[in-house]
């Protein structure tokens, strides 16, 4: 494409982040979470850099199959399990484990006649209140599931709702989980990125880092850099137009920004059709030619405007970093009133990617 917008995946950064998280995990094994097309980075693009992971966790059955067909032999887990009974046979064929969080999935397992048993992660609802069985049923359920011919290994899991919020933490959910599995000889999986980084007691046997793998911080008050993480995706473009504004001139749809002095404004080839958030407003940080400036006015479908006044040397063709190696996606997301997960997952298919 001749349009200058593109995204770069830094495979070295991804390998670095995995190593950092494996070190944090201690004796626990790491399930690298690659759901949502590896958080928008592209499963096929990131998998080689994660080849040393202990296992994989995803949501989509086709992603799990892709990993197997590419020769990855580590355990693979479907975090929401199967969505139809017939998918259990596929899981058996490809050696894909699955979460079991409801009676309907238990019924499918009871009735299944599989060529080989599948690993199961029995999910307990300790307070997230999305999916999972009541914790007090853990002994009964573990006993039941272990007896099923369709089941191989059993792990018990839960998911923390506020591991990323220091004032709330994991104490209540963690104690519910511990009480539920007391006396059960069963491996456990608890920690997401935030819990892995902040609560060593919750490592368990398997940890499930997601956003931290990709170089974003799960915490509002701690930067990725402070956690030893490196940005994996860099979204870059260039200045494709320059306008000279006078005081009183407006920028973009809705005239939401009005100049209070003479200014230089650059137009960048990136918009909400590329995945840049339309709700990002004036002041959202942008780098132009390596220098920090700000977004101006309303983001359009294919373009956005930036302030070139403090960068007099910038002009047509000057490089622009929307987020990535030099400008944290977390900072951009915070300025736009959202989270990095949304920005990374929202990069549109028309944006070309390269792997470095």
mmCIF file of N, CA and C in Angstrom, residues 21 24 159-165 170 191-200 202 208-212 216-219 222 227 341:
data_model
loop_
_atom_site.group_PDB
_atom_site.id
_atom_site.type_symbol
_atom_site.label_atom_id
_atom_site.label_comp_id
_atom_site.label_asym_id
_atom_site.label_seq_id
_atom_site.Cartn_x
_atom_site.Cartn_y
_atom_site.Cartn_z
ATOM 1 N N UNK A 21 7.576 -12.457 32.230
ATOM 2 C CA UNK A 21 6.420 -13.029 32.914
ATOM 3 C C UNK A 21 6.705 -14.441 33.402
ATOM 4 N N UNK A 24 8.496 -14.031 36.586
ATOM 5 C CA UNK A 24 7.551 -13.656 37.653
ATOM 6 C C UNK A 24 6.734 -14.859 38.113
ATOM 7 N N UNK A 159 -11.353 -16.407 37.941
ATOM 8 C CA UNK A 159 -10.871 -15.183 37.292
ATOM 9 C C UNK A 159 -11.140 -14.003 38.213
ATOM 10 N N UNK A 160 -10.110 -13.181 38.433
ATOM 11 C CA UNK A 160 -10.213 -12.055 39.357
ATOM 12 C C UNK A 160 -10.807 -10.825 38.676
ATOM 13 N N UNK A 161 -11.723 -10.172 39.369
ATOM 14 C CA UNK A 161 -12.401 -8.994 38.808
ATOM 15 C C UNK A 161 -11.635 -7.706 39.043
ATOM 16 N N UNK A 162 -10.863 -7.627 40.132
ATOM 17 C CA UNK A 162 -10.242 -6.347 40.501
ATOM 18 C C UNK A 162 -8.767 -6.499 40.867
ATOM 19 N N UNK A 163 -8.082 -7.430 40.236
ATOM 20 C CA UNK A 163 -6.651 -7.588 40.505
ATOM 21 C C UNK A 163 -5.860 -6.353 40.100
ATOM 22 N N UNK A 164 -6.413 -5.561 39.184
ATOM 23 C CA UNK A 164 -5.730 -4.362 38.702
ATOM 24 C C UNK A 164 -6.063 -3.121 39.520
ATOM 25 N N UNK A 165 -6.850 -3.280 40.581
ATOM 26 C CA UNK A 165 -7.248 -2.140 41.412
ATOM 27 C C UNK A 165 -6.725 -2.349 42.822
ATOM 28 N N UNK A 170 -7.516 -8.790 45.402
ATOM 29 C CA UNK A 170 -8.034 -10.131 45.125
ATOM 30 C C UNK A 170 -8.436 -10.884 46.391
ATOM 31 N N UNK A 191 -4.207 -16.613 38.087
ATOM 32 C CA UNK A 191 -3.663 -15.278 37.847
ATOM 33 C C UNK A 191 -3.741 -14.839 36.395
ATOM 34 N N UNK A 192 -4.382 -13.688 36.175
ATOM 35 C CA UNK A 192 -4.280 -12.959 34.916
ATOM 36 C C UNK A 192 -3.034 -12.073 34.986
ATOM 37 N N UNK A 193 -2.861 -11.163 34.038
ATOM 38 C CA UNK A 193 -1.662 -10.315 34.032
ATOM 39 C C UNK A 193 -1.502 -9.554 35.340
ATOM 40 N N UNK A 194 -2.573 -8.904 35.783
ATOM 41 C CA UNK A 194 -2.480 -8.072 36.985
ATOM 42 C C UNK A 194 -2.146 -8.900 38.214
ATOM 43 N N UNK A 195 -2.818 -10.034 38.378
ATOM 44 C CA UNK A 195 -2.556 -10.867 39.549
ATOM 45 C C UNK A 195 -1.154 -11.452 39.513
ATOM 46 N N UNK A 196 -0.683 -11.830 38.339
ATOM 47 C CA UNK A 196 0.672 -12.358 38.225
ATOM 48 C C UNK A 196 1.694 -11.317 38.652
ATOM 49 N N UNK A 197 1.481 -10.060 38.261
ATOM 50 C CA UNK A 197 2.444 -9.011 38.543
ATOM 51 C C UNK A 197 2.351 -8.470 39.971
ATOM 52 N N UNK A 198 1.185 -8.577 40.592
ATOM 53 C CA UNK A 198 0.982 -7.930 41.883
ATOM 54 C C UNK A 198 0.782 -8.881 43.061
ATOM 55 N N UNK A 199 0.385 -10.127 42.789
ATOM 56 C CA UNK A 199 0.019 -11.027 43.885
ATOM 57 C C UNK A 199 0.696 -12.399 43.704
ATOM 58 N N UNK A 200 1.930 -12.533 44.171
ATOM 59 C CA UNK A 200 2.647 -13.801 43.995
ATOM 60 C C UNK A 200 1.918 -15.000 44.596
ATOM 61 N N UNK A 202 -0.984 -15.825 44.290
ATOM 62 C CA UNK A 202 -2.033 -16.322 43.393
ATOM 63 C C UNK A 202 -1.468 -16.972 42.134
ATOM 64 N N UNK A 208 -2.131 -16.994 33.558
ATOM 65 C CA UNK A 208 -2.728 -16.708 32.251
ATOM 66 C C UNK A 208 -2.515 -15.234 31.863
ATOM 67 N N UNK A 209 -1.284 -14.810 31.582
ATOM 68 C CA UNK A 209 -1.078 -13.409 31.193
ATOM 69 C C UNK A 209 -1.599 -13.137 29.788
ATOM 70 N N UNK A 210 -2.235 -11.999 29.647
ATOM 71 C CA UNK A 210 -2.716 -11.557 28.344
ATOM 72 C C UNK A 210 -2.097 -10.234 27.970
ATOM 73 N N UNK A 211 -2.678 -9.131 28.438
ATOM 74 C CA UNK A 211 -2.265 -7.802 27.999
ATOM 75 C C UNK A 211 -0.783 -7.531 28.278
ATOM 76 N N UNK A 212 -0.247 -8.054 29.363
ATOM 77 C CA UNK A 212 1.156 -7.803 29.684
ATOM 78 C C UNK A 212 2.100 -8.408 28.650
ATOM 79 N N UNK A 216 1.659 -3.887 27.470
ATOM 80 C CA UNK A 216 0.767 -2.894 28.061
ATOM 81 C C UNK A 216 0.597 -3.208 29.538
ATOM 82 N N UNK A 217 0.490 -2.181 30.351
ATOM 83 C CA UNK A 217 0.316 -2.372 31.780
ATOM 84 C C UNK A 217 -1.147 -2.626 32.125
ATOM 85 N N UNK A 218 -1.440 -3.605 32.985
ATOM 86 C CA UNK A 218 -2.822 -3.794 33.430
ATOM 87 C C UNK A 218 -3.236 -2.800 34.514
ATOM 88 N N UNK A 219 -2.306 -1.965 34.965
ATOM 89 C CA UNK A 219 -2.570 -1.042 36.060
ATOM 90 C C UNK A 219 -2.639 0.400 35.575
ATOM 91 N N UNK A 222 0.710 2.249 37.076
ATOM 92 C CA UNK A 222 2.052 1.690 36.870
ATOM 93 C C UNK A 222 2.281 1.514 35.383
ATOM 94 N N UNK A 227 7.282 -1.975 34.759
ATOM 95 C CA UNK A 227 7.090 -3.407 34.983
ATOM 96 C C UNK A 227 8.068 -4.256 34.168
ATOM 97 N N UNK A 341 -6.421 -2.441 25.759
ATOM 98 C CA UNK A 341 -7.019 -3.626 25.149
ATOM 99 C C UNK A 341 -7.882 -3.225 23.939
#
